[in-house]
Short mmCIF file of C-alpha atoms in Angstrom, two decimals:
data_model
loop_
_atom_site.label_atom_id
_atom_site.label_comp_id
_atom_site.label_asym_id
_atom_site.label_seq_id
_atom_site.Cartn_x
_atom_site.Cartn_y
_atom_site.Cartn_z
CA UNK A 1 2.89 27.12 66.02
CA UNK A 2 4.57 30.55 66.84
CA UNK A 3 6.42 29.08 69.39
CA UNK A 4 7.25 25.76 67.66
CA UNK A 5 8.59 27.33 64.32
CA UNK A 6 10.05 30.50 66.20
CA UNK A 7 8.31 32.71 64.00
CA UNK A 8 9.33 36.51 63.94
CA UNK A 9 6.78 39.08 65.31
CA UNK A 10 5.34 40.30 61.96
CA UNK A 11 1.71 41.03 60.65
CA UNK A 12 1.40 37.97 57.82
CA UNK A 13 -0.37 39.29 55.08
CA UNK A 14 -0.76 36.31 52.41
CA UNK A 15 -0.51 32.61 52.78
CA UNK A 16 -0.01 30.41 49.94
CA UNK A 17 1.47 26.99 48.93
CA UNK A 18 3.43 25.72 46.11
CA UNK A 19 3.39 22.40 43.95
CA UNK A 20 6.12 20.80 46.34
CA UNK A 21 3.95 21.37 49.65
CA UNK A 22 5.77 24.06 51.00
CA UNK A 23 3.61 26.87 52.80
CA UNK A 24 4.74 30.55 52.19
CA UNK A 25 3.71 33.24 54.44
CA UNK A 26 4.32 36.80 53.35
CA UNK A 27 4.96 39.99 55.52
CA UNK A 28 5.73 43.69 54.31
CA UNK A 29 9.32 42.74 54.29
CA UNK A 30 10.08 39.04 54.27
CA UNK A 31 8.78 35.87 52.98
CA UNK A 32 8.74 32.67 55.03
CA UNK A 33 9.07 29.13 53.50
CA UNK A 34 7.49 26.38 56.14
CA UNK A 35 8.57 22.80 55.05
CA UNK A 36 7.56 21.21 58.06
CA UNK A 37 5.76 21.95 61.53
CA UNK A 38 8.98 20.33 63.08
CA UNK A 39 11.59 22.90 61.64
CA UNK A 40 11.89 26.67 61.69
CA UNK A 41 11.09 28.14 58.44
CA UNK A 42 13.52 29.34 55.50
CA UNK A 43 13.39 33.29 55.63
CA UNK A 44 13.69 35.15 52.42
CA UNK A 45 14.72 38.75 53.01
CA UNK A 46 17.08 41.41 51.43
CA UNK A 47 20.08 39.65 52.36
CA UNK A 48 18.83 36.84 50.22
CA UNK A 49 17.81 39.01 47.40
CA UNK A 50 14.53 40.45 48.36
CA UNK A 51 14.23 44.07 47.24
CA UNK A 52 14.22 46.56 50.07
CA UNK A 53 10.40 47.65 49.29
CA UNK A 54 7.01 47.03 50.72
CA UNK A 55 5.94 43.79 49.51
CA UNK A 56 2.41 44.31 47.99
CA UNK A 57 1.60 41.23 45.90
CA UNK A 58 2.84 37.59 45.68
CA UNK A 59 2.55 34.78 43.36
CA UNK A 60 3.93 31.41 42.34
CA UNK A 61 3.55 30.22 38.98
CA UNK A 62 3.45 26.55 37.50
CA UNK A 63 7.16 26.56 36.96
CA UNK A 64 7.56 27.21 40.77
CA UNK A 65 9.15 30.68 40.33
CA UNK A 66 8.58 33.35 42.85
CA UNK A 67 6.86 36.69 41.61
CA UNK A 68 6.96 39.79 44.07
CA UNK A 69 5.19 43.02 43.43
CA UNK A 70 6.32 46.09 44.83
CA UNK A 71 5.41 49.83 44.43
CA UNK A 72 8.41 50.35 42.18
CA UNK A 73 8.25 47.22 40.12
CA UNK A 74 8.41 43.55 39.65
CA UNK A 75 10.69 40.90 40.92
CA UNK A 76 11.13 37.26 39.92
CA UNK A 77 12.99 34.72 42.09
CA UNK A 78 13.82 31.75 40.60
CA UNK A 79 11.87 28.54 42.11
CA UNK A 80 15.37 26.67 42.23
CA UNK A 81 16.11 28.03 45.68
CA UNK A 82 19.78 29.20 46.37
CA UNK A 83 20.58 30.31 43.10
CA UNK A 84 21.62 33.78 42.46
CA UNK A 85 22.95 35.82 39.79
CA UNK A 86 26.10 37.64 40.67
CA UNK A 87 26.17 41.50 39.53
CA UNK A 88 24.95 40.70 36.23
CA UNK A 89 25.20 44.62 35.50
CA UNK A 90 28.77 44.43 35.81
CA UNK A 91 29.98 40.84 34.85
CA UNK A 92 27.87 39.92 32.19
CA UNK A 93 30.45 38.14 29.96
CA UNK A 94 32.83 34.78 29.62
CA UNK A 95 34.02 33.59 33.01
CA UNK A 96 37.47 32.12 32.47
CA UNK A 97 38.40 31.08 35.90
CA UNK A 98 36.93 31.07 39.48
CA UNK A 99 39.26 30.66 42.70
CA UNK A 100 39.69 31.44 46.21
CA UNK A 101 42.63 32.74 48.10
CA UNK A 102 43.71 32.50 51.86
CA UNK A 103 42.00 35.58 52.63
CA UNK A 104 38.62 34.32 51.39
CA UNK A 105 38.77 36.61 48.23
CA UNK A 106 36.81 35.11 45.41
CA UNK A 107 38.57 35.93 42.32
CA UNK A 108 36.86 35.97 38.76
CA UNK A 109 38.95 36.11 35.68
CA UNK A 110 36.50 37.45 32.66
CA UNK A 111 35.97 39.07 29.30
CA UNK A 112 35.02 42.02 31.57
CA UNK A 113 37.92 42.13 33.60
CA UNK A 114 39.69 40.59 36.90
CA UNK A 115 37.65 41.00 39.99
CA UNK A 116 37.61 40.06 43.34
CA UNK A 117 34.80 39.60 46.09
CA UNK A 118 35.27 40.13 49.78
CA UNK A 119 33.11 40.93 52.32
CA UNK A 120 30.02 41.87 50.10
CA UNK A 121 31.99 43.92 48.05
CA UNK A 122 33.05 43.69 44.44
CA UNK A 123 36.23 45.21 43.46
CA UNK A 124 37.46 45.88 39.93
CA UNK A 125 41.34 44.74 39.77
CA UNK A 126 41.70 45.25 36.30
CA UNK A 127 43.13 49.08 36.45
CA UNK A 128 45.68 47.82 38.87
CA UNK A 129 47.27 45.28 36.34
CA UNK A 130 48.31 47.97 33.78
CA UNK A 131 46.73 46.26 30.82
CA UNK A 132 44.25 47.67 28.58
CA UNK A 133 42.69 44.46 27.59
CA UNK A 134 39.67 43.45 29.65
CA UNK A 135 40.12 39.75 28.73
CA UNK A 136 41.90 38.07 31.88
CA UNK A 137 42.64 34.40 33.02
CA UNK A 138 44.14 33.86 36.29
CA UNK A 139 45.06 30.99 39.01
CA UNK A 140 46.25 30.73 42.56
CA UNK A 141 50.02 30.14 42.91
CA UNK A 142 51.12 27.48 45.48
CA UNK A 143 52.44 30.56 48.00
CA UNK A 144 48.97 32.01 47.96
CA UNK A 145 49.88 34.62 45.19
CA UNK A 146 47.80 35.41 42.32
CA UNK A 147 48.59 35.20 38.59
CA UNK A 148 46.51 37.07 36.34
CA UNK A 149 47.30 36.76 32.19
CA UNK A 150 46.17 38.42 29.15
CA UNK A 151 47.47 38.72 25.69
CA UNK A 152 49.64 41.71 26.86
CA UNK A 153 51.20 40.02 29.89
CA UNK A 154 51.28 38.48 33.11
CA UNK A 155 51.12 40.04 36.65
CA UNK A 156 51.86 38.37 40.07
CA UNK A 157 49.89 39.56 42.86
CA UNK A 158 50.81 39.41 46.55
CA UNK A 159 47.97 37.37 48.39
CA UNK A 160 48.25 39.37 51.41
CA UNK A 161 48.33 43.16 50.62
CA UNK A 162 47.47 42.92 46.70
CA UNK A 163 50.48 44.64 45.52
CA UNK A 164 52.03 43.77 42.34
CA UNK A 165 55.01 41.54 43.12
CA UNK A 166 56.29 41.24 39.27
CA UNK A 167 54.86 41.57 35.60
CA UNK A 168 55.98 40.59 32.38
CA UNK A 169 54.70 41.67 28.96
CA UNK A 170 54.11 39.69 25.84
CA UNK A 171 55.02 40.82 22.26
CA UNK A 172 53.07 39.67 19.46
CA UNK A 173 50.63 37.35 21.34
CA UNK A 174 47.83 37.51 18.83
CA UNK A 175 45.64 34.82 20.52
CA UNK A 176 43.29 35.52 23.28
CA UNK A 177 43.90 33.31 26.41
CA UNK A 178 41.42 30.70 27.73
CA UNK A 179 43.09 29.28 30.96
CA UNK A 180 46.41 29.25 32.50
CA UNK A 181 47.97 26.52 34.14
CA UNK A 182 51.03 26.22 36.39
CA UNK A 183 52.90 23.18 37.24
CA UNK A 184 54.88 22.02 40.32
CA UNK A 185 58.17 23.12 39.00
CA UNK A 186 56.83 26.83 38.09
CA UNK A 187 56.32 26.09 34.39
CA UNK A 188 53.36 28.25 32.74
CA UNK A 189 51.16 27.05 30.05
CA UNK A 190 48.69 29.62 28.30
CA UNK A 191 45.91 27.78 26.53
CA UNK A 192 43.85 29.39 23.71
CA UNK A 193 41.20 26.92 23.20
CA UNK A 194 39.22 27.15 20.22
CA UNK A 195 42.13 29.03 18.75
CA UNK A 196 44.38 26.35 18.87
CA UNK A 197 47.70 27.61 20.24
CA UNK A 198 49.41 26.68 23.70
CA UNK A 199 52.10 29.20 25.08
CA UNK A 200 54.88 27.65 26.92
CA UNK A 201 57.18 29.52 29.64
CA UNK A 202 59.41 27.67 31.60
CA UNK A 203 59.45 30.33 34.36
CA UNK A 204 57.64 33.88 35.05
CA UNK A 205 60.36 35.61 33.28
CA UNK A 206 61.17 33.46 30.14
CA UNK A 207 59.88 34.29 26.77
CA UNK A 208 56.59 32.46 25.67
CA UNK A 209 57.04 29.56 23.25
CA UNK A 210 54.03 29.11 20.94
CA UNK A 211 52.82 25.35 20.01
CA UNK A 212 49.94 24.83 17.50
CA UNK A 213 49.48 21.70 16.17
CA UNK A 214 46.25 19.21 16.10
CA UNK A 215 47.19 17.99 19.54
CA UNK A 216 46.97 21.53 21.13
CA UNK A 217 43.55 22.44 19.13
CA UNK A 218 40.56 22.57 21.60
CA UNK A 219 42.76 22.33 24.46
CA UNK A 220 40.90 23.99 27.45
CA UNK A 221 42.44 22.70 30.56
CA UNK A 222 45.70 20.53 31.61
CA UNK A 223 46.19 18.64 34.72
CA UNK A 224 49.67 17.14 36.12
CA UNK A 225 49.47 13.74 36.81
CA UNK A 226 52.66 11.55 37.90
CA UNK A 227 54.98 14.17 36.61
CA UNK A 228 53.39 14.63 33.35
CA UNK A 229 51.39 17.40 31.87
CA UNK A 230 48.16 15.90 30.31
CA UNK A 231 45.08 17.37 28.48
CA UNK A 232 42.50 16.28 26.19
CA UNK A 233 40.79 17.10 22.91
CA UNK A 234 38.91 15.70 20.07
CA UNK A 235 41.94 13.43 19.51
CA UNK A 236 42.15 11.98 22.89
CA UNK A 237 44.42 12.33 25.51
CA UNK A 238 47.58 14.37 24.69
CA UNK A 239 50.89 14.90 26.65
CA UNK A 240 53.46 17.40 26.72
CA UNK A 241 56.84 15.68 26.35
CA UNK A 242 59.19 18.65 26.92
CA UNK A 243 59.45 19.90 23.70
CA UNK A 244 56.06 19.54 21.90
CA UNK A 245 52.46 18.30 22.42
CA UNK A 246 51.85 14.59 21.42
CA UNK A 247 49.16 12.07 21.31
CA UNK A 248 49.02 10.23 24.42
CA UNK A 249 46.10 7.63 23.84
CA UNK A 250 43.34 8.06 21.09
CA UNK A 251 39.60 7.81 22.15
CA UNK A 252 36.60 7.43 20.08
CA UNK A 253 35.12 10.81 21.98
CA UNK A 254 36.23 14.51 22.23
CA UNK A 255 37.57 15.24 25.60
CA UNK A 256 36.18 18.67 26.87
CA UNK A 257 37.64 18.62 30.76
CA UNK A 258 40.12 16.74 33.05
CA UNK A 259 39.88 16.52 36.95
CA UNK A 260 42.50 15.47 38.87
CA UNK A 261 41.76 13.48 42.30
CA UNK A 262 44.73 12.04 43.72
CA UNK A 263 46.00 9.57 41.37
CA UNK A 264 42.73 9.36 39.46
CA UNK A 265 41.52 11.31 36.63
CA UNK A 266 38.04 12.43 36.14
CA UNK A 267 36.97 12.80 32.45
CA UNK A 268 34.53 15.16 30.93
CA UNK A 269 33.71 14.62 27.41
CA UNK A 270 30.78 14.64 24.61
CA UNK A 271 29.24 11.52 25.52
CA UNK A 272 29.47 11.88 29.52
CA UNK A 273 31.72 11.07 32.29
CA UNK A 274 34.28 8.68 32.91
CA UNK A 275 37.45 7.96 34.98
CA UNK A 276 41.18 6.83 34.53
CA UNK A 277 42.55 4.88 37.15
CA UNK A 278 46.05 3.57 37.62
CA UNK A 279 47.01 5.37 34.37
CA UNK A 280 45.15 3.07 32.33
CA UNK A 281 44.21 5.78 29.52
CA UNK A 282 43.09 3.14 27.26
CA UNK A 283 40.30 1.85 29.74
CA UNK A 284 37.85 4.65 30.09
CA UNK A 285 34.08 3.71 30.52
CA UNK A 286 31.84 6.64 29.62
CA UNK A 287 28.56 7.21 31.66
CA UNK A 288 25.96 9.33 29.87
CA UNK A 289 24.64 12.60 32.10
CA UNK A 290 21.12 14.01 31.31
CA UNK A 291 20.96 12.68 27.95
CA UNK A 292 24.30 12.65 26.92
CA UNK A 293 25.15 16.28 27.77
CA UNK A 294 28.70 17.71 27.06
CA UNK A 295 30.55 17.79 30.36
CA UNK A 296 32.55 20.83 30.05
CA UNK A 297 33.68 21.11 33.69
CA UNK A 298 34.13 18.76 36.96
CA UNK A 299 34.36 19.82 40.40
CA UNK A 300 34.04 17.74 43.65
CA UNK A 301 31.32 18.19 46.04
CA UNK A 302 31.56 18.42 49.96
CA UNK A 303 29.97 15.13 49.88
CA UNK A 304 32.65 12.75 48.24
CA UNK A 305 29.76 10.67 46.67
CA UNK A 306 28.83 13.33 44.61
CA UNK A 307 30.22 15.83 41.39
CA UNK A 308 29.22 19.04 40.35
CA UNK A 309 28.95 18.93 36.84
CA UNK A 310 29.12 22.17 34.22
CA UNK A 311 27.51 21.12 30.71
CA UNK A 312 26.36 22.91 27.79
CA UNK A 313 22.93 22.56 29.58
CA UNK A 314 23.86 24.11 32.92
CA UNK A 315 24.86 22.42 35.80
CA UNK A 316 23.95 19.05 37.58
CA UNK A 317 24.42 17.72 40.92
CA UNK A 318 25.59 14.04 39.99
CA UNK A 319 25.99 10.97 42.25
CA UNK A 320 29.09 9.19 41.27
CA UNK A 321 28.08 5.90 43.19
CA UNK A 322 24.63 5.41 41.70
CA UNK A 323 25.50 7.34 38.28
CA UNK A 324 22.46 9.34 38.59
CA UNK A 325 21.79 13.07 38.44
CA UNK A 326 19.85 14.35 41.51
CA UNK A 327 19.02 17.57 39.88
CA UNK A 328 20.21 19.85 37.16
CA UNK A 329 19.76 23.89 37.00
CA UNK A 330 20.09 25.50 33.50
CA UNK A 331 18.84 29.17 31.99
CA UNK A 332 15.27 28.46 32.66
CA UNK A 333 15.89 28.27 36.14
CA UNK A 334 17.53 31.52 36.39
CA UNK A 335 21.35 30.88 35.59
CA UNK A 336 23.14 33.44 33.83
CA UNK A 337 23.72 31.30 30.87
CA UNK A 338 22.94 28.20 29.32
CA UNK A 339 26.65 26.84 28.75
CA UNK A 340 28.82 26.39 31.70
CA UNK A 341 32.55 27.47 30.93
CA UNK A 342 35.65 24.69 31.19
CA UNK A 343 37.13 26.96 34.01
CA UNK A 344 33.59 28.08 35.59
CA UNK A 345 32.71 25.80 38.27
CA UNK A 346 34.34 26.42 41.84
CA UNK A 347 33.39 25.29 45.32
CA UNK A 348 34.28 27.71 48.13
CA UNK A 349 35.07 27.08 51.51
CA UNK A 350 31.45 27.86 52.55
CA UNK A 351 29.91 25.22 50.22
CA UNK A 352 28.70 28.10 47.82
CA UNK A 353 29.13 26.80 44.21
CA UNK A 354 30.13 29.44 41.77
CA UNK A 355 28.93 28.76 38.36
CA UNK A 356 30.61 30.86 35.35
CA UNK A 357 28.80 30.47 31.89
CA UNK A 358 29.38 32.57 28.52
CA UNK A 359 27.21 35.26 29.72
CA UNK A 360 28.06 35.62 33.37
CA UNK A 361 28.20 34.29 36.83
CA UNK A 362 26.00 32.92 39.31
CA UNK A 363 26.52 31.18 42.85
CA UNK A 364 24.24 28.39 44.08
CA UNK A 365 23.70 27.27 47.61
CA UNK A 366 22.72 23.80 48.00
CA UNK A 367 21.54 24.14 51.68
CA UNK A 368 19.00 26.70 50.52
CA UNK A 369 17.63 24.54 48.28
CA UNK A 370 17.62 21.18 50.17
CA UNK A 371 15.69 21.75 53.57
CA UNK A 372 15.94 19.04 55.85
CA UNK A 373 13.43 16.21 55.19
CA UNK A 374 11.03 15.63 57.80
CA UNK A 375 8.80 12.36 58.42
CA UNK A 376 5.09 13.38 58.24
CA UNK A 377 3.02 13.43 61.22
CA UNK A 378 -0.42 11.35 60.82
CA UNK A 379 -3.40 11.52 62.80
CA UNK A 380 -7.01 10.53 62.71
CA UNK A 381 -9.03 13.90 61.89
CA UNK A 382 -12.48 12.49 61.58
CA UNK A 383 -14.23 9.23 63.08
CA UNK A 384 -17.68 8.52 61.70
CA UNK A 385 -19.68 5.71 63.83
CA UNK A 386 -22.75 4.17 62.01
CA UNK A 387 -22.44 7.21 59.88
CA UNK A 388 -22.52 9.88 62.65
CA UNK A 389 -19.36 12.05 63.63
CA UNK A 390 -17.79 11.36 67.05
CA UNK A 391 -14.53 12.13 68.76
CA UNK A 392 -11.65 9.99 67.73
CA UNK A 393 -10.99 8.93 71.68
CA UNK A 394 -8.76 5.88 71.89
CA UNK A 395 -10.28 3.08 74.26
CA UNK A 396 -13.69 3.42 73.55
CA UNK A 397 -16.01 0.63 74.38
CA UNK A 398 -18.86 0.27 71.50
CA UNK A 399 -22.10 -1.81 71.62
CA UNK A 400 -22.44 -4.54 69.14
CA UNK A 401 -24.69 -2.23 67.07
CA UNK A 402 -21.87 0.47 66.63
CA UNK A 403 -19.71 -1.73 64.43
CA UNK A 404 -19.59 0.61 61.30
CA UNK A 405 -16.83 2.66 61.24
CA UNK A 406 -14.92 5.22 59.10
CA UNK A 407 -11.57 6.61 60.05
CA UNK A 408 -10.49 9.80 58.26
CA UNK A 409 -6.53 10.37 58.47
CA UNK A 410 -4.56 13.48 57.53
CA UNK A 411 -0.95 13.99 57.40
CA UNK A 412 1.07 16.97 58.49
CA UNK A 413 3.22 17.24 55.73
CA UNK A 414 2.25 20.10 53.51
CA UNK A 415 2.30 17.84 50.68
CA UNK A 416 -0.31 17.46 47.57
CA UNK A 417 -3.05 15.30 48.76
CA UNK A 418 -2.37 13.09 46.04
CA UNK A 419 1.27 12.52 47.05
CA UNK A 420 0.79 11.40 50.40
CA UNK A 421 0.77 7.64 50.98
CA UNK A 422 -1.15 6.05 53.92
CA UNK A 423 -0.64 2.88 55.50
CA UNK A 424 -3.27 1.39 57.89
CA UNK A 425 -4.51 -1.94 59.04
CA UNK A 426 -7.30 -3.03 61.51
CA UNK A 427 -6.15 -6.12 63.77
CA UNK A 428 -8.88 -7.85 65.76
CA UNK A 429 -7.50 -9.38 68.91
CA UNK A 430 -8.78 -13.08 69.54
CA UNK A 431 -10.55 -12.98 66.25
CA UNK A 432 -9.78 -14.07 62.57
CA UNK A 433 -10.31 -10.30 61.50
CA UNK A 434 -7.63 -8.62 59.75
CA UNK A 435 -7.93 -5.72 57.13
CA UNK A 436 -4.46 -4.08 55.46
CA UNK A 437 -4.56 -1.28 53.04
CA UNK A 438 -1.65 0.67 51.49
CA UNK A 439 -2.18 3.86 48.91
CA UNK A 440 -3.67 7.42 48.68
CA UNK A 441 -6.99 6.72 50.15
CA UNK A 442 -7.36 8.51 53.30
CA UNK A 443 -10.51 7.08 54.47
CA UNK A 444 -10.70 3.89 56.09
CA UNK A 445 -13.97 1.84 55.86
CA UNK A 446 -14.73 -1.08 58.22
CA UNK A 447 -18.55 -2.55 58.03
CA UNK A 448 -20.52 -5.09 60.23
CA UNK A 449 -17.29 -5.79 62.68
CA UNK A 450 -17.88 -8.71 64.70
CA UNK A 451 -17.58 -8.05 68.65
CA UNK A 452 -14.27 -7.99 70.19
CA UNK A 453 -11.12 -5.80 70.88
CA UNK A 454 -9.43 -4.29 68.16
CA UNK A 455 -6.24 -2.06 67.26
CA UNK A 456 -6.24 0.39 64.31
CA UNK A 457 -2.73 1.28 63.27
CA UNK A 458 -1.72 3.90 60.81
CA UNK A 459 0.84 5.98 59.28
CA UNK A 460 2.10 7.89 56.44
CA UNK A 461 4.64 9.26 54.23
CA UNK A 462 4.88 12.54 52.12
CA UNK A 463 6.74 13.06 48.55
CA UNK A 464 10.04 13.30 50.30
CA UNK A 465 9.31 9.16 50.49
CA UNK A 466 9.91 9.09 54.46
CA UNK A 467 7.40 7.23 56.52
CA UNK A 468 6.44 8.70 59.69
CA UNK A 469 5.96 6.89 62.86
CA UNK A 470 3.07 4.34 63.37
CA UNK A 471 0.23 5.00 65.77
CA UNK A 472 -2.59 3.20 66.91
CA UNK A 473 -6.17 3.56 67.96
CA UNK A 474 -7.59 0.90 70.35
CA UNK A 475 -11.53 0.20 70.49
CA UNK A 476 -13.93 -2.78 71.83
CA UNK A 477 -16.98 -3.83 70.62
CA UNK A 478 -19.20 -5.48 73.29
CA UNK A 479 -21.37 -8.51 72.43
CA UNK A 480 -24.97 -8.22 72.38
CA UNK A 481 -26.64 -9.47 75.75
CA UNK A 482 -27.78 -12.56 74.00
CA UNK A 483 -24.14 -13.26 72.94
CA UNK A 484 -22.66 -13.12 76.39
CA UNK A 485 -21.18 -16.08 78.32
CA UNK A 486 -23.47 -15.28 80.95
CA UNK A 487 -26.61 -15.27 79.20
CA UNK A 488 -25.35 -18.61 77.72
CA UNK A 489 -24.91 -20.11 80.80
CA UNK A 490 -28.25 -18.90 82.14
CA UNK A 491 -29.92 -20.24 78.85
CA UNK A 492 -28.30 -23.46 79.54
CA UNK A 493 -29.20 -23.55 83.13
CA UNK A 494 -32.72 -22.52 82.07
CA UNK A 495 -33.15 -25.13 79.46
CA UNK A 496 -31.63 -27.86 82.02
CA UNK A 497 -33.98 -26.53 84.69
CA UNK A 498 -37.34 -26.40 81.94
CA UNK A 499 -36.30 -29.92 81.28
CA UNK A 500 -36.05 -30.97 84.89
CA UNK A 501 -39.07 -29.25 85.67
CA UNK A 502 -40.94 -30.83 82.60
CA UNK A 503 -39.80 -34.35 83.52
CA UNK A 504 -40.78 -33.91 87.06
CA UNK A 505 -44.31 -32.75 86.13
CA UNK A 506 -44.60 -35.59 83.96
CA UNK A 507 -43.51 -37.97 86.76
CA UNK A 508 -46.19 -36.66 88.89
CA UNK A 509 -48.85 -37.14 86.45
CA UNK A 510 -47.77 -40.68 85.58
CA UNK A 511 -47.74 -41.76 89.48
CA UNK A 512 -51.34 -42.06 90.02
CA UNK A 513 -51.86 -44.03 86.83
CA UNK A 514 -49.14 -46.75 88.22
CA UNK A 515 -50.84 -46.62 91.62
CA UNK A 516 -54.21 -47.73 90.01
CA UNK A 517 -52.30 -50.27 88.29
#
């Protein structure tokens, strides 16, 4: 297996398995997860979150969490592989926005300040803004410059050299900012969410105009669709008409988030997720997600058939074609907080999902969670002939008395025994004997088989529901000597000969009597 799995040259101190069938191999400095004997292991080391200490003990609990003991303490890794809390000692508050610039910096605007992450380094950009308030929101401008805002003012940052291009200060802005939205014309909207106010700037240097009515309350994000600025709240869909916000379409549900996709509009609500097509705001059918979770954020996945959904219960990977959730992750799995913020979901260019919550930010790598599924390899591990173990060699010829067979199958899938399903059947060529079985029983019993050639065909599938290739085992049961054609021919000839001899003897015995007469 070393050559097939490309194992590194390390001494293995512990081997264990989890409830999903993976085998874990522990060394002094790394942990290897083996999914199948047909693929290389996933290696967990310092770059993936393992502490830089010698591993002394290792445990997988009932919730599939990993516990690692070191000489200096204990570390817990969530069973949801690929999830990592991001600098929890520095960023541990509400996340307003996450985005990526053209130089691959990940920008994080939060109640802890404005940060960017590049080349494995987290940089606090807050001091360079010149503002005392740590609460920031931000967005990426069309020219790749960065716009950061707090209730003290806004700064535009050069996306190439990170110099401050321009700034503007706000006077008497008492509300704390939730989100920022910039239209194609350069208009700027500053949203305050629950505080109910929206500040409008016709351009960067203009004086903010404050709007506050029932249609600006609980506005968490805006989109631009067909030249109109549209949002949603507990009234339904609202629109900015150039001078104020007004009702566009009343709904019977509360809208938390909107996501534009070409000319369509994804709608996240308190009852599920919906879609607006062709501007028909009066025709929105909602589909519940995870027991009617509140959809607070929507982000398209790399696979166009899927959506990442941020909810009040973590985040979910949602199949928009089947309308089913493939998996969900929440604080019980190690997520930094239970509620994902309206601007908290972002998928970067490396397909890494950033998840901002009310208590910090995490990132999630779906490729680490979903190793390639492999079909299990099924083989005959043991064979019994009339109750005695024999080598399972195909092509055997058995005597007529060796007609009670047991095949014991095994599957190389690292799955729990109860989750492996077998399918096998015995087919007698040239006879009417056939036997078929499909289920969890790995022993196939056949008694008093009649003579003839047979094919035992078998395969298996693991808990990933993928069937392996079928294989077969051939054998022949000879007829007894008294069942052979030669014996029958000899028997017939013998009977005919006996009758002929008997007739001849009787004929000779009767001849003297006939002569006397």
